[in-house]
Amino acid sequence: MSTSSPASSQPGIIQNSSMSGGQISEAKGAISQSEAAYVRASVAADVRSDGRARLRFRPCVLETGLLPQANGSARLRLGDTDVLVSVKLEIGEPLLSAPDCGRLSVSVECCPSASPEFEGRGAAVVQAELARAMERLLLSGGGGARRSAGHSTVGAAAAAVAAGSGSALDLRQLCVVHGEQVWVVYVDAMVMDSDGNLFDALSLCIRAALFQTRIPAIKVFPTALGTMEVELDDDPLACTRISVENMPVFVSLARIGAHFVVDTSIEEELVMDVRLLVGVNKQGDFFTLEKGGFAGLEPTSVFRLLSIAKQIGRDLIVEQDKALLNEEKKVEREPHLDKLGFFSA
């Protein structure tokens, strides 16, 4: 799909000077003019430098259950982008504002060897930006496009986003004793190699890790002091799973020249002037909507991009669910199948 790139001073154009998805202004100095011209020309011809069309993702490899010490884990390789996610559960106290809901904490760590952008203080900025984006995605409700520091919601598309329903992660299923004890979910992600599109890769990997996560069964009984005591079930197979049926993933659309592309490589991210980050689930509900970059977007083009993101997001989740179910069936057929590699116990 193509759209025009109007001047930022025109009226009726959505503006945002914040940067979602990396330090765009600084990064532009890291690519030569001839390289940038080649990237733009390949996008305009709908044959990108790696042979893909503008709206096509790179090959994706997904593995789950790699970390035996975690309650759930997954590793995803999208082209040369390589991310690892682990999920750990522990009993904690609920927030006073939500006594019947569990808690969620997301952290992202970027290996310095993954990209020059992750060296020094630059890593802290990127890690915080990625962690905030993932946490917003998981805690948002359908139709809940949000405005937060450094990230601006595209207001012209708010009506379209309102079509969603429900929340991404049902925290009420994590309640153990109302007002006293809940499950706390720690999602720890590591970027081991970066070749662009970290938002989409991390969201897909987190969804896979949560799909594989099992919540241990617990027994709750009163004590002589009138309090409630929690005890883990002795049966390791007695567990429930976190529902990811309503969980969205990110679909990033970046404008290069007069055209939008998905699944940007690192070279394409150095050339893009604006990015639209859309959180969408398998039902086609929108959860988050953020714009990064200094350029503007026409409101009419935003609605066309939402339609593209909805279709791509649904296709991604359907394919991911097929892969996850196939792997689960394989493990059930071969329960003693060991994972090979340096992630195994």
Short mmCIF file of C-alpha atoms in Angstrom, two decimals:
data_model
loop_
_atom_site.label_atom_id
_atom_site.label_comp_id
_atom_site.label_asym_id
_atom_site.label_seq_id
_atom_site.Cartn_x
_atom_site.Cartn_y
_atom_site.Cartn_z
CA MET A 1 0.00 0.00 0.00
CA SER A 2 1.21 3.50 -0.71
CA THR A 3 0.28 6.88 0.68
CA SER A 4 1.52 10.41 0.22
CA SER A 5 4.04 12.05 2.52
CA PRO A 6 2.69 15.54 3.14
CA ALA A 7 4.56 18.43 4.65
CA SER A 8 4.33 18.50 8.42
CA SER A 9 3.00 22.08 8.44
CA GLN A 10 -0.23 21.22 6.61
CA PRO A 11 -3.46 21.42 8.65
CA GLY A 12 -5.38 18.27 9.55
CA ILE A 13 -2.24 16.14 9.78
CA ILE A 14 -1.47 14.18 12.93
CA GLN A 15 1.75 15.26 14.57
CA ASN A 16 4.05 13.71 17.15
CA SER A 17 7.62 14.66 17.90
CA SER A 18 8.25 11.65 20.16
CA MET A 19 10.14 8.62 18.93
CA SER A 20 8.58 5.18 19.16
CA GLY A 21 10.94 2.42 18.14
CA GLY A 22 14.37 3.98 18.49
CA GLN A 23 16.19 7.25 18.26
CA ILE A 24 15.26 8.03 14.68
CA SER A 25 16.91 11.42 14.37
CA GLU A 26 20.25 10.17 15.68
CA ALA A 27 20.12 6.93 13.71
CA LYS A 28 19.74 8.70 10.35
CA GLY A 29 23.36 9.70 10.53
CA ALA A 30 24.40 6.03 10.60
CA ILE A 31 23.52 5.29 6.97
CA SER A 32 24.98 6.85 3.82
CA GLN A 33 22.88 8.75 1.30
CA SER A 34 23.47 6.12 -1.38
CA GLU A 35 22.37 3.32 0.97
CA ALA A 36 19.27 5.28 1.96
CA ALA A 37 18.45 5.93 -1.69
CA TYR A 38 18.78 2.21 -2.43
CA VAL A 39 16.42 1.29 0.42
CA ARG A 40 13.83 3.83 -0.74
CA ALA A 41 14.08 2.67 -4.35
CA SER A 42 13.67 -1.00 -3.40
CA VAL A 43 10.61 -0.19 -1.28
CA ALA A 44 9.11 1.89 -4.09
CA ALA A 45 9.60 -1.06 -6.47
CA ASP A 46 7.95 -3.42 -3.95
CA VAL A 47 11.08 -5.58 -3.93
CA ARG A 48 12.94 -4.88 -0.72
CA SER A 49 16.65 -5.55 -0.31
CA ASP A 50 15.98 -9.09 0.96
CA GLY A 51 13.45 -9.83 -1.81
CA ARG A 52 10.29 -9.32 0.25
CA ALA A 53 7.23 -7.34 -0.77
CA ARG A 54 6.28 -4.31 1.30
CA LEU A 55 3.67 -6.14 3.42
CA ARG A 56 5.52 -9.42 3.93
CA PHE A 57 7.23 -10.63 7.12
CA ARG A 58 10.59 -12.36 7.27
CA PRO A 59 10.79 -16.09 8.07
CA CYS A 60 10.09 -16.72 11.75
CA VAL A 61 11.41 -19.54 13.97
CA LEU A 62 9.70 -20.09 17.33
CA GLU A 63 10.71 -22.43 20.16
CA THR A 64 9.09 -22.85 23.59
CA GLY A 65 9.99 -24.55 26.86
CA LEU A 66 13.70 -23.79 26.59
CA LEU A 67 14.24 -22.74 30.22
CA PRO A 68 13.31 -25.53 32.67
CA GLN A 69 13.58 -23.21 35.69
CA ALA A 70 10.92 -20.84 34.30
CA ASN A 71 7.16 -21.31 34.38
CA GLY A 72 7.14 -20.52 30.68
CA SER A 73 9.69 -19.53 28.05
CA ALA A 74 10.04 -18.93 24.35
CA ARG A 75 12.65 -17.90 21.82
CA LEU A 76 11.78 -16.20 18.55
CA ARG A 77 14.00 -15.46 15.58
CA LEU A 78 12.57 -13.04 13.02
CA GLY A 79 15.18 -12.82 10.31
CA ASP A 80 18.32 -11.98 12.27
CA THR A 81 16.39 -10.48 15.17
CA ASP A 82 16.66 -12.92 18.08
CA VAL A 83 14.73 -12.54 21.36
CA LEU A 84 14.28 -14.77 24.40
CA VAL A 85 11.46 -14.47 26.97
CA SER A 86 11.00 -16.19 30.32
CA VAL A 87 7.98 -16.05 32.61
CA LYS A 88 8.25 -16.59 36.35
CA LEU A 89 5.40 -16.74 38.87
CA GLU A 90 5.45 -16.05 42.58
CA ILE A 91 2.90 -15.32 45.31
CA GLY A 92 2.65 -11.68 46.34
CA GLU A 93 0.28 -9.05 47.64
CA PRO A 94 -2.24 -7.34 45.35
CA LEU A 95 -2.42 -3.63 44.73
CA LEU A 96 -4.81 -1.76 47.01
CA SER A 97 -6.63 -0.45 43.95
CA ALA A 98 -7.14 -3.99 42.57
CA PRO A 99 -7.52 -6.48 45.45
CA ASP A 100 -8.84 -9.25 43.19
CA CYS A 101 -6.22 -8.95 40.43
CA GLY A 102 -2.75 -10.34 40.00
CA ARG A 103 0.24 -8.18 39.11
CA LEU A 104 2.42 -8.00 36.02
CA SER A 105 5.99 -6.81 35.66
CA VAL A 106 7.84 -6.63 32.34
CA SER A 107 11.55 -6.04 31.91
CA VAL A 108 13.65 -6.00 28.75
CA GLU A 109 17.41 -6.35 28.54
CA CYS A 110 19.37 -5.71 25.35
CA CYS A 111 22.73 -7.42 24.90
CA PRO A 112 25.38 -4.79 24.07
CA SER A 113 26.65 -7.03 21.27
CA ALA A 114 23.22 -7.07 19.58
CA SER A 115 23.47 -3.52 18.24
CA PRO A 116 25.65 -0.41 18.62
CA GLU A 117 22.50 1.34 19.84
CA PHE A 118 22.59 -0.84 22.97
CA GLU A 119 26.02 0.30 24.11
CA GLY A 120 26.39 2.65 27.06
CA ARG A 121 23.43 4.71 28.20
CA GLY A 122 21.58 4.13 24.93
CA ALA A 123 20.64 0.65 26.10
CA ALA A 124 18.77 1.96 29.15
CA VAL A 125 16.61 4.23 26.99
CA VAL A 126 15.71 1.48 24.51
CA GLN A 127 15.11 -1.11 27.25
CA ALA A 128 12.74 1.19 29.15
CA GLU A 129 10.88 2.08 25.95
CA LEU A 130 10.42 -1.56 24.95
CA ALA A 131 9.37 -2.64 28.46
CA ARG A 132 6.77 0.15 28.74
CA ALA A 133 5.34 -0.71 25.33
CA MET A 134 5.01 -4.42 26.18
CA GLU A 135 3.44 -3.69 29.57
CA ARG A 136 0.92 -1.31 28.02
CA LEU A 137 0.04 -3.91 25.41
CA LEU A 138 -0.59 -6.63 28.02
CA LEU A 139 -2.52 -4.44 30.45
CA SER A 140 -4.62 -2.55 27.92
CA GLY A 141 -8.23 -3.30 27.15
CA GLY A 142 -9.71 -3.56 23.69
CA GLY A 143 -10.58 -0.07 22.55
CA GLY A 144 -8.11 1.30 25.10
CA ALA A 145 -5.81 3.41 22.95
CA ARG A 146 -3.75 5.34 25.46
CA ARG A 147 -1.64 8.46 25.79
CA SER A 148 1.52 8.21 27.84
CA ALA A 149 4.77 10.05 28.28
CA GLY A 150 6.79 9.92 25.11
CA HIS A 151 4.10 8.05 23.18
CA SER A 152 1.14 9.79 21.59
CA THR A 153 -2.09 8.08 20.60
CA VAL A 154 -3.33 8.85 17.10
CA GLY A 155 -6.53 10.64 18.03
CA ALA A 156 -8.09 10.59 14.57
CA ALA A 157 -8.50 6.80 14.74
CA ALA A 158 -9.96 6.65 18.26
CA ALA A 159 -13.39 5.73 16.96
CA ALA A 160 -12.00 2.71 15.11
CA VAL A 161 -10.10 1.54 18.17
CA ALA A 162 -13.27 1.70 20.28
CA ALA A 163 -14.52 -1.43 18.50
CA GLY A 164 -12.38 -3.67 20.73
CA SER A 165 -13.65 -5.38 23.88
CA GLY A 166 -12.17 -7.12 26.90
CA SER A 167 -8.64 -6.88 28.28
CA ALA A 168 -5.45 -8.35 26.89
CA LEU A 169 -4.46 -10.30 30.02
CA ASP A 170 -7.13 -11.23 32.56
CA LEU A 171 -5.44 -10.48 35.88
CA ARG A 172 -8.44 -11.75 37.85
CA GLN A 173 -7.48 -15.32 36.99
CA LEU A 174 -4.32 -14.71 39.05
CA CYS A 175 -6.14 -14.00 42.30
CA VAL A 176 -5.45 -16.51 45.10
CA VAL A 177 -7.02 -14.94 48.21
CA HIS A 178 -9.04 -11.79 47.66
CA GLY A 179 -7.21 -8.77 49.00
CA GLU A 180 -4.37 -10.83 50.44
CA GLN A 181 -2.46 -12.98 47.96
CA VAL A 182 -2.20 -13.08 44.18
CA TRP A 183 0.13 -14.44 41.54
CA VAL A 184 2.76 -11.97 40.37
CA VAL A 185 3.83 -12.56 36.75
CA TYR A 186 7.39 -11.54 35.89
CA VAL A 187 8.04 -11.36 32.16
CA ASP A 188 11.77 -11.01 31.46
CA ALA A 189 12.84 -10.51 27.85
CA MET A 190 16.32 -10.45 26.38
CA VAL A 191 17.26 -9.10 22.95
CA MET A 192 20.19 -11.27 21.87
CA ASP A 193 20.46 -9.91 18.33
CA SER A 194 18.75 -7.00 16.61
CA ASP A 195 17.99 -6.64 12.93
CA GLY A 196 14.95 -4.40 13.30
CA ASN A 197 11.28 -4.72 14.32
CA LEU A 198 11.87 -5.41 18.00
CA PHE A 199 8.33 -4.38 19.03
CA ASP A 200 6.64 -7.04 16.90
CA ALA A 201 9.21 -9.73 17.69
CA LEU A 202 9.00 -9.19 21.46
CA SER A 203 5.20 -9.14 21.51
CA LEU A 204 5.02 -12.41 19.55
CA CYS A 205 7.61 -14.05 21.79
CA ILE A 206 5.90 -12.88 25.00
CA ARG A 207 2.58 -14.25 23.78
CA ALA A 208 4.21 -17.62 23.07
CA ALA A 209 5.91 -17.72 26.48
CA LEU A 210 2.64 -16.91 28.26
CA PHE A 211 0.86 -19.60 26.22
CA GLN A 212 3.39 -22.10 27.54
CA THR A 213 3.16 -20.83 31.13
CA ARG A 214 1.49 -23.08 33.69
CA ILE A 215 0.09 -21.79 37.00
CA PRO A 216 0.70 -24.34 39.81
CA ALA A 217 -2.40 -25.59 41.60
CA ILE A 218 -2.71 -24.34 45.17
CA LYS A 219 -4.78 -25.20 48.20
CA VAL A 220 -6.18 -22.45 50.41
CA PHE A 221 -7.40 -23.23 53.92
CA PRO A 222 -8.08 -21.16 57.08
CA THR A 223 -5.79 -21.21 60.08
CA ALA A 224 -6.57 -21.02 63.80
CA LEU A 225 -5.67 -17.32 63.73
CA GLY A 226 -8.40 -16.60 61.21
CA THR A 227 -6.03 -16.01 58.31
CA MET A 228 -5.81 -17.94 55.08
CA GLU A 229 -2.84 -20.18 54.35
CA VAL A 230 -1.71 -21.17 50.87
CA GLU A 231 -0.07 -24.47 50.01
CA LEU A 232 1.17 -25.67 46.64
CA ASP A 233 -0.30 -28.90 45.32
CA ASP A 234 2.09 -31.88 45.44
CA ASP A 235 1.08 -32.93 41.93
CA PRO A 236 3.31 -31.10 39.42
CA LEU A 237 0.80 -31.83 36.66
CA ALA A 238 -2.04 -30.17 38.57
CA CYS A 239 -1.90 -26.72 37.04
CA THR A 240 -3.86 -24.24 34.97
CA ARG A 241 -2.71 -22.13 32.08
CA ILE A 242 -2.82 -18.42 31.38
CA SER A 243 -5.35 -17.65 28.67
CA VAL A 244 -3.83 -15.87 25.67
CA GLU A 245 -6.98 -16.07 23.54
CA ASN A 246 -7.55 -12.33 23.79
CA MET A 247 -3.89 -11.33 23.89
CA PRO A 248 -2.73 -8.97 21.12
CA VAL A 249 0.56 -8.56 19.30
CA PHE A 250 2.17 -5.50 17.79
CA VAL A 251 2.10 -4.82 14.07
CA SER A 252 4.45 -1.99 13.09
CA LEU A 253 3.97 -0.08 9.85
CA ALA A 254 6.82 2.23 8.84
CA ARG A 255 6.76 4.79 6.06
CA ILE A 256 9.72 4.87 3.72
CA GLY A 257 9.33 7.41 0.98
CA ALA A 258 5.69 7.28 -0.11
CA HIS A 259 5.04 3.68 0.96
CA PHE A 260 4.42 1.77 4.18
CA VAL A 261 6.18 -1.50 5.01
CA VAL A 262 5.92 -4.09 7.79
CA ASP A 263 8.67 -5.97 9.61
CA THR A 264 11.40 -3.40 8.98
CA SER A 265 15.04 -4.41 8.84
CA ILE A 266 17.61 -2.31 10.69
CA GLU A 267 18.54 -0.49 7.47
CA GLU A 268 14.91 0.35 6.78
CA GLU A 269 14.46 1.70 10.30
CA LEU A 270 17.32 4.11 9.68
CA VAL A 271 15.46 5.51 6.67
CA MET A 272 11.83 5.56 7.85
CA ASP A 273 10.32 8.90 8.82
CA VAL A 274 7.26 7.70 10.74
CA ARG A 275 6.04 4.49 12.36
CA LEU A 276 2.53 3.44 13.37
CA LEU A 277 2.48 0.83 16.13
CA VAL A 278 -0.81 -1.10 16.35
CA GLY A 279 -1.76 -3.69 18.99
CA VAL A 280 -4.32 -6.14 17.59
CA ASN A 281 -5.58 -9.56 18.67
CA LYS A 282 -6.93 -12.62 16.84
CA GLN A 283 -10.47 -11.27 16.89
CA GLY A 284 -9.32 -8.09 15.15
CA ASP A 285 -9.80 -5.87 18.21
CA PHE A 286 -7.40 -2.95 18.63
CA PHE A 287 -5.66 -2.46 21.98
CA THR A 288 -2.97 0.19 21.54
CA LEU A 289 -2.21 2.71 18.85
CA GLU A 290 0.96 4.80 18.88
CA LYS A 291 2.81 6.94 16.38
CA GLY A 292 6.53 7.56 16.42
CA GLY A 293 8.76 9.81 14.38
CA PHE A 294 8.72 13.45 13.42
CA ALA A 295 6.63 13.30 10.24
CA GLY A 296 2.87 13.65 10.05
CA LEU A 297 0.12 11.28 9.01
CA GLU A 298 -3.11 12.06 7.21
CA PRO A 299 -6.09 10.79 9.27
CA THR A 300 -7.53 9.04 6.21
CA SER A 301 -4.35 7.02 5.74
CA VAL A 302 -4.45 5.91 9.40
CA PHE A 303 -7.73 4.08 8.86
CA ARG A 304 -6.31 2.25 5.83
CA LEU A 305 -3.26 1.28 7.87
CA LEU A 306 -5.48 -0.03 10.69
CA SER A 307 -7.21 -2.32 8.21
CA ILE A 308 -3.84 -3.65 7.03
CA ALA A 309 -2.59 -4.12 10.61
CA LYS A 310 -5.77 -5.98 11.58
CA GLN A 311 -5.40 -8.51 8.77
CA ILE A 312 -1.66 -9.02 9.29
CA GLY A 313 -2.03 -9.30 13.08
CA ARG A 314 -4.78 -11.88 12.81
CA ASP A 315 -2.77 -13.92 10.31
CA LEU A 316 0.32 -13.81 12.54
CA ILE A 317 -1.58 -15.00 15.61
CA VAL A 318 -3.39 -17.77 13.73
CA GLU A 319 -0.08 -19.10 12.39
CA GLN A 320 1.53 -18.79 15.81
CA ASP A 321 -1.29 -20.67 17.50
CA LYS A 322 -0.99 -23.49 14.96
CA ALA A 323 2.75 -23.76 15.64
CA LEU A 324 2.25 -23.68 19.43
CA LEU A 325 -0.44 -26.37 19.36
CA ASN A 326 1.65 -28.58 17.06
CA GLU A 327 4.64 -28.30 19.39
CA GLU A 328 2.43 -29.04 22.40
CA LYS A 329 1.08 -32.17 20.74
CA LYS A 330 4.62 -33.25 19.89
CA VAL A 331 5.68 -32.92 23.52
CA GLU A 332 2.61 -34.92 24.61
CA ARG A 333 3.57 -37.71 22.21
CA GLU A 334 7.21 -37.61 23.32
CA PRO A 335 7.13 -36.48 26.98
CA HIS A 336 10.81 -37.24 27.50
CA LEU A 337 11.93 -35.18 24.50
CA ASP A 338 14.79 -32.95 25.63
CA LYS A 339 15.58 -29.51 24.31
CA LEU A 340 19.06 -29.31 22.89
CA GLY A 341 21.43 -26.36 23.08
CA PHE A 342 22.84 -24.10 25.75
CA PHE A 343 19.35 -23.23 27.06
CA SER A 344 18.72 -26.79 28.27
CA ALA A 345 19.11 -27.77 31.89
#
